[in-house]
Coordinates of C-alpha atoms in Angstrom, one line a residue:
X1 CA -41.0 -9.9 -22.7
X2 CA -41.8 -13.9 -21.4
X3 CA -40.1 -16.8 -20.6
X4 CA -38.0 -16.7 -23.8
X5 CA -35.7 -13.4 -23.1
X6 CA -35.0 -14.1 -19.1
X7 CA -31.0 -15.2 -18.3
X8 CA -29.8 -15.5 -15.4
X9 CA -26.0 -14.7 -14.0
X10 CA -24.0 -17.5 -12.6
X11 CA -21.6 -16.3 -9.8
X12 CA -20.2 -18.0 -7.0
X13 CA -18.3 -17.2 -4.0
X14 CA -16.7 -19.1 -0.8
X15 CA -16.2 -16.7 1.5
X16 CA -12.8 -17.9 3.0
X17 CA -12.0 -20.0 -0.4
X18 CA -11.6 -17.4 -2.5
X19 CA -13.5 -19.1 -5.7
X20 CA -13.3 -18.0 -9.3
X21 CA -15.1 -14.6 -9.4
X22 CA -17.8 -14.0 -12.4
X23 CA -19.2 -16.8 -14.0
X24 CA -21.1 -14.9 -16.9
X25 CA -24.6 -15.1 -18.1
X26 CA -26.3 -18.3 -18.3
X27 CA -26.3 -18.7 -21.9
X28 CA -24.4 -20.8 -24.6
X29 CA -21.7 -19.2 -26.7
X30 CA -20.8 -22.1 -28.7
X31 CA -18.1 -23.4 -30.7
X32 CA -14.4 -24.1 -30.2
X33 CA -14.4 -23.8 -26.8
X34 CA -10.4 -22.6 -27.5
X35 CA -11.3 -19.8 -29.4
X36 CA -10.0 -16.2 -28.0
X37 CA -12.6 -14.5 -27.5
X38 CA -10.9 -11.1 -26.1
X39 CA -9.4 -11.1 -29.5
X40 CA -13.0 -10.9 -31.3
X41 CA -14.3 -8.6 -28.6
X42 CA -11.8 -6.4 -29.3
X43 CA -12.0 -6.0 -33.2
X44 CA -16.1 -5.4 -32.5
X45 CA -17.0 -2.8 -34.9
X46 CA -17.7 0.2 -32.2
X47 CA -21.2 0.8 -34.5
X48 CA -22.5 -2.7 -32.8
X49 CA -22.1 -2.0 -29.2
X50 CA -24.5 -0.2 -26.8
X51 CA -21.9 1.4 -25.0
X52 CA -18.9 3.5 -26.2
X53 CA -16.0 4.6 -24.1
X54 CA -15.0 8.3 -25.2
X55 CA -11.3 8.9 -25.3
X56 CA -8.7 7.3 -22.9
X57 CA -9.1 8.3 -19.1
X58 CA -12.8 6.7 -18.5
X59 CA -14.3 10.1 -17.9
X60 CA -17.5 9.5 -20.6
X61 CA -19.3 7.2 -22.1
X62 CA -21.8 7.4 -25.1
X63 CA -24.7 4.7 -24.2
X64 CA -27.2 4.1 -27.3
X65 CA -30.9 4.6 -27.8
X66 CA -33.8 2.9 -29.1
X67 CA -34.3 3.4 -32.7
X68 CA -36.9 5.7 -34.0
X69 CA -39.8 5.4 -35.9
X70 CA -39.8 6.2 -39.3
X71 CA -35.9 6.3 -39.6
X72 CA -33.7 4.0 -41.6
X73 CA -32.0 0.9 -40.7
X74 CA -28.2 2.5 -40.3
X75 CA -29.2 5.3 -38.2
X76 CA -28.5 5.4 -34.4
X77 CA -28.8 7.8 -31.8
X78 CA -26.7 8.3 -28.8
X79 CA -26.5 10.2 -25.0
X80 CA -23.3 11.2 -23.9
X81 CA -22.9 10.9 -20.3
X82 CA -19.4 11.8 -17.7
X83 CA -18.6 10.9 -14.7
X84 CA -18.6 14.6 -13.0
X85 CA -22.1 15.4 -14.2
X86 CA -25.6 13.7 -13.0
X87 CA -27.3 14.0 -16.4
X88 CA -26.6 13.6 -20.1
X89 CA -24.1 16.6 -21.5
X90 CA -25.0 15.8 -24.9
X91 CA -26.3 14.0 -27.9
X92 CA -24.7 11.9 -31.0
X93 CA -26.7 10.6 -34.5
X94 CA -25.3 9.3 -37.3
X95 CA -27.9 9.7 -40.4
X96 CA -27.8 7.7 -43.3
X97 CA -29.0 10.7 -45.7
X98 CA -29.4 14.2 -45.1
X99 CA -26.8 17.2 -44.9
X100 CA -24.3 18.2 -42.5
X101 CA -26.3 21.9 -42.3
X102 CA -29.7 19.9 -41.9
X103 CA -28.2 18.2 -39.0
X104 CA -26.8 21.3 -37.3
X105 CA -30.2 23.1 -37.5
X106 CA -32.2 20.0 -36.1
X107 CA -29.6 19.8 -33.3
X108 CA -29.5 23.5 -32.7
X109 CA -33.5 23.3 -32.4
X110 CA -35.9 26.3 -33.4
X111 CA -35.7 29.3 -32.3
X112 CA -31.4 29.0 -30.8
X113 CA -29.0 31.6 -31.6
X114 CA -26.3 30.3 -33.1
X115 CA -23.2 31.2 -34.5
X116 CA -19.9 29.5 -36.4
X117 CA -16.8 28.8 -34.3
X118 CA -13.4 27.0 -34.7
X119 CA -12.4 23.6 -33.1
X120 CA -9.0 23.5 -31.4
X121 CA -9.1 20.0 -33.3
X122 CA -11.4 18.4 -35.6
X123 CA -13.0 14.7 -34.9
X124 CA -11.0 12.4 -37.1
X125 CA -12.2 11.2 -39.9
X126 CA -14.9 13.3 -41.1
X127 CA -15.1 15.9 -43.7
X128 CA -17.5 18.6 -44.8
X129 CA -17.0 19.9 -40.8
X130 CA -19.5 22.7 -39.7
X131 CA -19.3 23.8 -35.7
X132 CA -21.6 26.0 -34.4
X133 CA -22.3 27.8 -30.4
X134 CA -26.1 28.1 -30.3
X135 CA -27.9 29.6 -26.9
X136 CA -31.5 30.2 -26.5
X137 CA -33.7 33.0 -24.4
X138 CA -34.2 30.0 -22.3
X139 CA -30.9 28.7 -21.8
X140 CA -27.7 31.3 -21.9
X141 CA -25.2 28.1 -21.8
X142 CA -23.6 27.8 -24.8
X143 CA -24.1 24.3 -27.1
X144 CA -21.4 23.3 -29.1
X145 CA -23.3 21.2 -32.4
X146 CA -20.6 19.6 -34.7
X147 CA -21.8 18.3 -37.7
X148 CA -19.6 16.4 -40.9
X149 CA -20.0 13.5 -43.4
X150 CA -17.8 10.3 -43.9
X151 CA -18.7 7.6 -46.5
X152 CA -21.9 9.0 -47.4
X153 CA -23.2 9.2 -43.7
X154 CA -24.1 12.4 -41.6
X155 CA -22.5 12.2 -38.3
X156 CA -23.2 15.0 -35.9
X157 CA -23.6 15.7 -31.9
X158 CA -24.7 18.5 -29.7
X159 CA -23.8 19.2 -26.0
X160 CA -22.7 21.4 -23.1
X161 CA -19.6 23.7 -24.7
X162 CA -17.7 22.5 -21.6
X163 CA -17.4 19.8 -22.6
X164 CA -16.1 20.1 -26.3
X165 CA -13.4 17.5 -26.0
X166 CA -16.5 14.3 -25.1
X167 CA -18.1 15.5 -27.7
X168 CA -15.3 15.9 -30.7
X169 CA -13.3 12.5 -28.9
X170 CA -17.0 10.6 -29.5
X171 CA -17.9 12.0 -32.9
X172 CA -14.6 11.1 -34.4
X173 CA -15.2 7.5 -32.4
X174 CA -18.6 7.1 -34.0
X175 CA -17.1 8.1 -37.6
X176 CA -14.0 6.2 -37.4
X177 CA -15.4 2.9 -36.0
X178 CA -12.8 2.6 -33.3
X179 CA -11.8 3.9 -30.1
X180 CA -10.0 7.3 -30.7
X181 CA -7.3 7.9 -27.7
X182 CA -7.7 11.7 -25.9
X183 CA -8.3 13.1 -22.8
X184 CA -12.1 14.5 -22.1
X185 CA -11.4 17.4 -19.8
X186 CA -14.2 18.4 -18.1
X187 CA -14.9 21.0 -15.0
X188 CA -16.3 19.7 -11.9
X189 CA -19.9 19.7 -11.2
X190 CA -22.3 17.6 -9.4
X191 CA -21.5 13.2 -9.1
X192 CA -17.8 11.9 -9.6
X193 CA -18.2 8.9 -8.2
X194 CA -18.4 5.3 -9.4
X195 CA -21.7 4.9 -8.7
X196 CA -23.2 8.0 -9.5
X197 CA -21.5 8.1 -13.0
X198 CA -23.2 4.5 -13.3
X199 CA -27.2 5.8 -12.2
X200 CA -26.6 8.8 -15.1
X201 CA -25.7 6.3 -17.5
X202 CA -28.5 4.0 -16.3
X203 CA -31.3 5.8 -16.3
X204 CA -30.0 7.6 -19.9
X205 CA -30.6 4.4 -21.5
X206 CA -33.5 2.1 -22.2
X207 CA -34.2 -1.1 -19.3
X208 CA -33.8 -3.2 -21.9
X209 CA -30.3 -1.8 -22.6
X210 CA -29.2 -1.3 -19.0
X211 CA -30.0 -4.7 -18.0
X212 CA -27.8 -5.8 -21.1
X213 CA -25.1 -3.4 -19.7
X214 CA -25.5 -4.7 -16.1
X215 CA -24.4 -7.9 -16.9
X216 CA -21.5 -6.4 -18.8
X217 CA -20.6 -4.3 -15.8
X218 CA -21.0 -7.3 -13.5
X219 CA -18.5 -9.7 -15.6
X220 CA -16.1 -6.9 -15.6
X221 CA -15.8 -6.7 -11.9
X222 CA -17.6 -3.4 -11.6
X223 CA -20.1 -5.0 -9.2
X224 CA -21.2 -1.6 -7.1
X225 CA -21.8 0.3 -11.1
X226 CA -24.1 -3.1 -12.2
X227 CA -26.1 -2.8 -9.2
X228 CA -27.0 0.8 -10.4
X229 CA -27.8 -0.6 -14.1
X230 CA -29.7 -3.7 -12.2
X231 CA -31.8 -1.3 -10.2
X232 CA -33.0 0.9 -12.9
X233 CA -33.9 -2.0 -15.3
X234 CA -36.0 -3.6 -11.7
X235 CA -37.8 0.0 -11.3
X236 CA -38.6 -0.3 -15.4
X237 CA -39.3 -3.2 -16.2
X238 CA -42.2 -5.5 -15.4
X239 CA -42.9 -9.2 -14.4
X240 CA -40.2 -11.9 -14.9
X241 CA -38.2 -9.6 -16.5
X242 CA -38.1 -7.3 -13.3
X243 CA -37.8 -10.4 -11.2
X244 CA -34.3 -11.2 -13.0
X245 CA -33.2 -8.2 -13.0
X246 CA -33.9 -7.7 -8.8
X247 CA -32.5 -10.9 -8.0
X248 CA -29.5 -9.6 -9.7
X249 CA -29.2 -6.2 -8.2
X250 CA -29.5 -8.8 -4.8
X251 CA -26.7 -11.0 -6.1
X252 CA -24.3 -7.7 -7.0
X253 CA -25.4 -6.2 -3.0
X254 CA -24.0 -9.2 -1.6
X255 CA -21.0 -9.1 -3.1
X256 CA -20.6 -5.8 -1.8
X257 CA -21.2 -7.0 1.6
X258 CA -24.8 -5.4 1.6
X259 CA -26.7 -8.2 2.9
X260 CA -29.8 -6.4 4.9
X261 CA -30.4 -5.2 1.4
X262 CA -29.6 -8.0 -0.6
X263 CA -32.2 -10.3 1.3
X264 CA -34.8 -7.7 0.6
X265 CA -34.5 -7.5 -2.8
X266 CA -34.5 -11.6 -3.1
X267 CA -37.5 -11.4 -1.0
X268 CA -39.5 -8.6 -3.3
X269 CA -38.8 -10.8 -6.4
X270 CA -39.9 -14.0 -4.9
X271 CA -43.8 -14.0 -5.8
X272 CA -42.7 -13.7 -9.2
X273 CA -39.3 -16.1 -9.2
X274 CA -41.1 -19.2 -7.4
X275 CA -43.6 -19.6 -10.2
X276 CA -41.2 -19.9 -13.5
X277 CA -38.8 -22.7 -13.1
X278 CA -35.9 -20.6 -14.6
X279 CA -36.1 -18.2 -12.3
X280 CA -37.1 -19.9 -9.3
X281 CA -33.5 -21.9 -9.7
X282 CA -31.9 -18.6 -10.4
X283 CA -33.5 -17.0 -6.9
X284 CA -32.5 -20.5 -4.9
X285 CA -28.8 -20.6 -6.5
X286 CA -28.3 -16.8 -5.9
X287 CA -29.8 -16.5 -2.1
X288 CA -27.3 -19.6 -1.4
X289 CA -24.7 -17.6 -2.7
X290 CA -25.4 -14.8 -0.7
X291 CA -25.3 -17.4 2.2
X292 CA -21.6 -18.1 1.4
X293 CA -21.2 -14.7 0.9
X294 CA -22.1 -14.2 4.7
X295 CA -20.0 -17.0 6.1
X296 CA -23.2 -19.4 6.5
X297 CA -22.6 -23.0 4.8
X298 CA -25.2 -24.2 6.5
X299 CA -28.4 -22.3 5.5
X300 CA -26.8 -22.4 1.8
X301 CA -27.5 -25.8 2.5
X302 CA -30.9 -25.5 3.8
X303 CA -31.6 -23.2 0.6
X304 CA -30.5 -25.5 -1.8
X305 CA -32.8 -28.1 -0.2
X306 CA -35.8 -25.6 -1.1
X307 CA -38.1 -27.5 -3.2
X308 CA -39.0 -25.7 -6.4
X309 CA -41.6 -26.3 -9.0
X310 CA -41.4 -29.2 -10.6
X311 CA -40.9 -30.1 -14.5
X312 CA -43.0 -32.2 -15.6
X313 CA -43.3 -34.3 -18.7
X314 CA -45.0 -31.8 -20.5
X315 CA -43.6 -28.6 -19.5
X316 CA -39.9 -30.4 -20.3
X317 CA -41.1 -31.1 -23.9
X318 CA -42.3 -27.8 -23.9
X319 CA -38.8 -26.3 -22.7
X320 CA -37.2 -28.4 -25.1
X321 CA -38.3 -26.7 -28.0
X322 CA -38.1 -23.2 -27.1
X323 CA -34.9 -21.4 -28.6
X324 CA -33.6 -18.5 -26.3
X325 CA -33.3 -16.2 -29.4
X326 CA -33.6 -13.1 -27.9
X327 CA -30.9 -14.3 -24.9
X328 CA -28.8 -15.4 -27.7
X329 CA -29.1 -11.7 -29.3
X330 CA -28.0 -10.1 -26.1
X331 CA -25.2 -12.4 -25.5
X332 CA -23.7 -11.6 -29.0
X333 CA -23.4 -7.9 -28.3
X334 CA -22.2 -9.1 -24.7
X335 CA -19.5 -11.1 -26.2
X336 CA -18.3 -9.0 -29.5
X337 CA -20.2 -11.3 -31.3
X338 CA -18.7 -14.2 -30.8
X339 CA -21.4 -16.2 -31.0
X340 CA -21.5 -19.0 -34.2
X341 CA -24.7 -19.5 -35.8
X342 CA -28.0 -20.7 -34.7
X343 CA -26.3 -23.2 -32.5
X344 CA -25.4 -21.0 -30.2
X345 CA -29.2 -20.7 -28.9
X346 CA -29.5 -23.0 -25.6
X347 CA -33.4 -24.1 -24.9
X348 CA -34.7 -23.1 -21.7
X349 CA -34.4 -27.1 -20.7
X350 CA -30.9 -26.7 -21.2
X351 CA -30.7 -23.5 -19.2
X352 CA -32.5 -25.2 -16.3
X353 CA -29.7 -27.8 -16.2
X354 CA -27.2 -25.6 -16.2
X355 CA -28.7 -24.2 -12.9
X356 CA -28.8 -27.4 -11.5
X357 CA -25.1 -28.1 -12.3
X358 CA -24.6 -24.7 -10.4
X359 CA -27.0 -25.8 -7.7
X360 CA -25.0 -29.0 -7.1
X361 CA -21.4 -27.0 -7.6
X362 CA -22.8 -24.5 -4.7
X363 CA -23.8 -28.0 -2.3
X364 CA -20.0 -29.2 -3.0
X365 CA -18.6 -25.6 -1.8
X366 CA -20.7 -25.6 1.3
X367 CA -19.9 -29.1 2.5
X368 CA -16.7 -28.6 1.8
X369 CA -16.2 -25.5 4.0
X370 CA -18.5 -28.2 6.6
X371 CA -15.6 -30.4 6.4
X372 CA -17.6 -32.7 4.4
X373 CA -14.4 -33.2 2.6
X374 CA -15.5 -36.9 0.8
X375 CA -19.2 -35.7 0.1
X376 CA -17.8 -32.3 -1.1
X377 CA -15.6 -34.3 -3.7
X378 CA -17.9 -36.3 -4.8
X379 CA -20.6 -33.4 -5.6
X380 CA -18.4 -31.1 -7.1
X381 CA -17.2 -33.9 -9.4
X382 CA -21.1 -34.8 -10.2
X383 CA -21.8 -30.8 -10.7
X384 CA -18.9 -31.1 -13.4
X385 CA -20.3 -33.8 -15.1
X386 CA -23.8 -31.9 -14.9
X387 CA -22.3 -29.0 -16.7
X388 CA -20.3 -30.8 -19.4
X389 CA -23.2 -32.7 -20.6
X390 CA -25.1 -29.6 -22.0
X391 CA -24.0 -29.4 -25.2
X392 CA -21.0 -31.8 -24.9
X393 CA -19.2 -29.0 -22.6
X394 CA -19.2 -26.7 -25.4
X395 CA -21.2 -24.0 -24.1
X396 CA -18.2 -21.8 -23.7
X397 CA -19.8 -19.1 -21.0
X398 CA -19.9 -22.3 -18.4
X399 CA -15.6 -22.7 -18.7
X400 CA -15.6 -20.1 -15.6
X401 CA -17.8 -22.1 -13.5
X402 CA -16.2 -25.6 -14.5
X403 CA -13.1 -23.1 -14.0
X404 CA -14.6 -22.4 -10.0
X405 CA -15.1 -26.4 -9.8
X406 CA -11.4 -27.0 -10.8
X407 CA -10.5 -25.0 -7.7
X408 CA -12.2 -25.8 -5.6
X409 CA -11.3 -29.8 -6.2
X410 CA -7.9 -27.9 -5.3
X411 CA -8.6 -26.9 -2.4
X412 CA -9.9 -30.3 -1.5
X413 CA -6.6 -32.2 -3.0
X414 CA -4.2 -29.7 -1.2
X415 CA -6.3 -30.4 2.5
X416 CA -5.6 -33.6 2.0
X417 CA -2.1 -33.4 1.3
X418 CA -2.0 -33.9 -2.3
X419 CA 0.1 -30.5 -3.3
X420 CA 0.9 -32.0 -6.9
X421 CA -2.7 -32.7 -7.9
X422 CA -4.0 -29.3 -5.9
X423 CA -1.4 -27.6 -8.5
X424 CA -2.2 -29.3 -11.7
X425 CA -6.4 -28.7 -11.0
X426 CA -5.5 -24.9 -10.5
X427 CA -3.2 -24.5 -13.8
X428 CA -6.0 -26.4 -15.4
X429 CA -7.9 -23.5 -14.5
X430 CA -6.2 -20.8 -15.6
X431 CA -5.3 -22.8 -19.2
X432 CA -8.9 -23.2 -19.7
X433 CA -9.5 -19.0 -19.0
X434 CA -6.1 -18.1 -20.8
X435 CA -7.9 -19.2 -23.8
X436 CA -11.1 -18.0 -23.9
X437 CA -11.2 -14.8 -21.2
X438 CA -7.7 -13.3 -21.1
X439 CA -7.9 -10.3 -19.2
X440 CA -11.0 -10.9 -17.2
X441 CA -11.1 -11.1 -13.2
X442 CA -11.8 -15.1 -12.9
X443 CA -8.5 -15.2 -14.8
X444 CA -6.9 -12.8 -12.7
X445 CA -8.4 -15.0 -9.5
X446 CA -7.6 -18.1 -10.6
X447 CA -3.7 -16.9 -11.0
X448 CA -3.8 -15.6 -7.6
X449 CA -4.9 -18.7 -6.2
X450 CA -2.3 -20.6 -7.9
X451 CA 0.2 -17.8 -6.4
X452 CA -1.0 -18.7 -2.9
X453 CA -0.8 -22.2 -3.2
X454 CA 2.8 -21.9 -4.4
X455 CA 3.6 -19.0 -1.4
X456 CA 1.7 -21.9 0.7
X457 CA 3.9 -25.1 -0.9
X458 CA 7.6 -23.2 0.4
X459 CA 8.0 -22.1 -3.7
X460 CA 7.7 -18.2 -2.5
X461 CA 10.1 -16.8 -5.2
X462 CA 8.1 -18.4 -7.9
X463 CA 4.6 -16.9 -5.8
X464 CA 6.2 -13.7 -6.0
X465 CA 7.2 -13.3 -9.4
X466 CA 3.1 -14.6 -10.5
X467 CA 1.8 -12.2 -7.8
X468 CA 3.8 -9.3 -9.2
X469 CA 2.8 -10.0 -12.9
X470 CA -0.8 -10.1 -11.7
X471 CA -0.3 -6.8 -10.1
X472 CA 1.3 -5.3 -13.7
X473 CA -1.6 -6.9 -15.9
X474 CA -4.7 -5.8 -13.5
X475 CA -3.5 -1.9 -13.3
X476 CA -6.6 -0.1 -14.4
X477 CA -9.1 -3.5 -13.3
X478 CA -11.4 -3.7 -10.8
X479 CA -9.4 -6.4 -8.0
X480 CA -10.5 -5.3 -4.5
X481 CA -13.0 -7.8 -4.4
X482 CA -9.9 -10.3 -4.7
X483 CA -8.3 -8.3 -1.7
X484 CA -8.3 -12.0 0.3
X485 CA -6.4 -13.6 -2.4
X486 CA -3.3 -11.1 -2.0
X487 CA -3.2 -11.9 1.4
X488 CA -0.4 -14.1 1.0
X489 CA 1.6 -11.8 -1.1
X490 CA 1.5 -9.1 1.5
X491 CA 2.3 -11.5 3.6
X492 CA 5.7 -12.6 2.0
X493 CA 6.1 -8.7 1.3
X494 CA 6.0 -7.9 5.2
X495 CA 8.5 -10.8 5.6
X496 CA 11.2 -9.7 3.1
X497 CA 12.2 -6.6 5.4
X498 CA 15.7 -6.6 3.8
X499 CA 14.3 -6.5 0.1
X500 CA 14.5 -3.3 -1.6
X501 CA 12.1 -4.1 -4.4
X502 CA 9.6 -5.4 -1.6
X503 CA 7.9 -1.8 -0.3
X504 CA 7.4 -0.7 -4.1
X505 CA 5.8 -3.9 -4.8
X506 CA 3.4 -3.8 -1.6
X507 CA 2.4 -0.2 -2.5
X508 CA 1.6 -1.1 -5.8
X509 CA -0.5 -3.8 -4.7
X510 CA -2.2 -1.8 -2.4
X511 CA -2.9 0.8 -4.9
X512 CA -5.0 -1.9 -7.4
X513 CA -6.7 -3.2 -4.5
X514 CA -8.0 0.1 -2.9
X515 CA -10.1 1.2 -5.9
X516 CA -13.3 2.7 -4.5
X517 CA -16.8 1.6 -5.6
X518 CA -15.9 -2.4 -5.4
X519 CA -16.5 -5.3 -3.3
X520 CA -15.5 -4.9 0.0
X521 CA -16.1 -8.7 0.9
X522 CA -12.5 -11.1 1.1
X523 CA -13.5 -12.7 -2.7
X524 CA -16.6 -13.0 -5.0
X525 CA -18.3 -14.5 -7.8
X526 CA -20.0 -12.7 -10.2

């Protein structure tokens, strides 16, 4: 795909700092750098994303498929994949013309036995409804195929009987345009974990597609699920395009604490990353990480001293003029669309800086953990400045990292003794990811480190109270990769043996942070 369609994920991660987790992919998504974007994520029409939850307990998913030749622009086609079962149960389409009878027999296929049945309930919002159980001399398991029309569009599906509630829940999803609530009940069969649900859906999908949902994954936390997705897009693709999405899989298996496997996968994509100066910046940035991630300031300091190809004057002129269209096209369905215009496009100049800027952010964590403590300040101030002059600081997927260089400024202030400033550079932080990434884990992290320097400061009531409301709003997130940043609030827990409230509160702590399938390191970045 070439120089033009490569990204790269910007995470960071002090290992006993406890940074900002999950800057997102290094692209622009310009505009008002204020402007909400859970709120235009969520009102995403569901007909624009590439994957679809089905019903309300996270049991399926319905991922999307590459169009086919000869159909017309509206219609799509969709694989329907659980987290008990190791394969696709079944298949959506929604058809601009046709009938819902024409649908039923292409979906039952030639020569199946089929006859009508009754739902226990219909999908919502269609009309027209035909179900049918077909079985052929092949296969004795029954299909259920559900076929029905809405607004002049055919929308039908076709799967395992078993599971009857997937299929209804995403066929009144697809006809509806919004998430319909119900509970997929499904028997037990082969994969319920994390990760195996996360290889079906993989490999059900396109590369292309799974490395889109890869980085999705990874800025949601789910960091052991976007290795899976990395891994089949790296065994897919081919050239630079495999190289990013390697190093990623790396990044995501050193989160996890994965390290002999993490420094084998940088080293398999470093033929190919040393000779494009995006990616060579993206390999150098991510392999220092994984030094933080493994306690080593000092060779994330030797690997940020790696020399890497140059830019010269032509190649920058070059980079100057080439528009990141395809990156911009993947970030809109990344971000609900959120994305205004052509100016959202960063050039491949631009996304080189921004490397740098997280190049020099990484030098100012590891000489600050060297006790470095006036260098450190001075870099990380300089890496600010490097990442507020792309664009005038209005390339709104960068807040998270200025976000991770407001804390750890923080950290600095409060070494030092200066508790006030430490506490205004860490509310600055969670401000500037209140407004643009409610919800997300870097909010989540940047609260908790506020909590703990409160807890830290003799403030413990007010700690408390913020630890317990990030307990209430994470329920159902992935936050055992911020297990370090609790620490204090078990802690003042353990303390408060005379406190009624306190053993409810420590259990339900313990509960968000145990959730298996995540980082198992003290903090990360992604």
């Amino acid at each position: 795909m070439g120089m033009a369609t490569k990204r790269g994920t910007l995470r960071t991660f002090a290992r006993h700092t406890f940074t900002l987790p999950l800057i997102a992919a290094l692209v622009a998504s310009l505009g008002s750098a204020g402007a909400p974007q859970a709120a235009l994520a969520q009102a995403t029409s569901v007909g624009l994303r590439d994957s679809v939850p089905i019903g309300s307990n996270g049991l399926c998913e319905a991922q999307i498929q590459s169009p086919r030749a000869g159909e017309g622009l509206f219609d799509r086609h969709y694989l329907i994949v659980c987290r008990d079962a190791a394969a696709a149960v079944g298949a959506m389409q929604v058809r601009g013309t046709g009938t819902p009878q024409a649908a039923l027999a292409s979906l039952a296929g030639s020569g199946a036995q089929c006859r009508p049945t009754s739902l226990d309930a219909a999908p919502a919002g269609l009309t027209n409804l035909s179900a049918q159980l077909c079985t052929t001399t092949e296969n004795p398991i029954e299909r259920l195929v559900i076929a029905g029309t809405r607004n002049g569009r055919v929308y039908a599906v076709s799967g395992l009987a078993a599971y009857a509630d997937a299929l209804r829940l995403g066929l009144g999803t697809l006809a509806t345009d919004r998430l319909v609530e119900g509970t997929v009940e499904v028997p037990l069969t082969q994969s319920g974990d994390a990760q195996g649900f996360a290889r079906a859906q993989a490999e059900a999908i396109s590369a292309e597609i799974a490395l889109d949902e890869a980085y999705r994954r990874s800025n949601a936390g789910n960091f052991a699920e976007a290795a899976e997705f990395f891994a089949v897009s790296a065994g897919t693709l081919q050239g630079p395009d495999a190289a990013e999405a390697m190093l990623n899989e790396g990044l995501q298996q050193s989160t996890l604490g994965n390290f002999i496997e993490a420094a084998s996968l940088f080293q398999q994509a470093q033929s190919v990353a040393m000779v494009d100066p995006v990616l060579a910046r993206l390999s150098r940035n991510f392999q220092a990480i994984d030094a933080l991630n493994r306690g080593n300031a000092g060779d994330a300091l030797r690997l940020l001293d790696t020399p890497l190809p140059a830019i010269t004057d032509s190649l920058q002129t070059s980079l100057q003029l080439q528009i990141d269209d395809a990156l911009a096209t993947r970030l809109s369905a990344e971000q609900g669309n959120a994305i205004s215009g052509a100016g959202a496009d960063l050039t491949l100049l631009e996304r080189i800086q921004l490397l740098e800027g997280q190049g020099r952010y990484l030098r100012g964590s590891a000489l600050r953990l060297t006790r470095q403590a006036a260098l450190a300040e001075t870099t990380l101030l300089a890496a600010l400045a490097d990442i507020e002059a792309v664009r005038e600081g209005r390339v709104v997927s960068m807040l998270w990292l200025r976000a991770q260089v407001l804390a750890e400024l923080a950290q600095l202030a409060e070494a030092r003794g200066d508790v006030a400033r430490a506490e205004g550079l860490h509310r600055q932080a969670v401000l500037m990811l209140e407004g643009n990434y409610p919800d997300s884990p870097a909010l989540v992290s940047a609260k908790a480190q506020l909590a703990g320097l409160l807890a830290r400061s003799g403030r413990e009531d007010e700690s408390i109270t913020l630890f317990r409301q990030l307990v209430g709003d994470s329920q159902g997130k992935p936050a055992s990769a911020l297990r370090g940043l609790f620490a204090p609030y078990f802690q003042m827990l353990a303390a408060r043996s005379g406190d009624s409230a306190a053993p409810a509160d420590m259990f339900a702590a313990s509960q968000l942070l145990l959730r298996p399938g995540l980082a198992q390191t003290q903090a990360v970045l992604a």
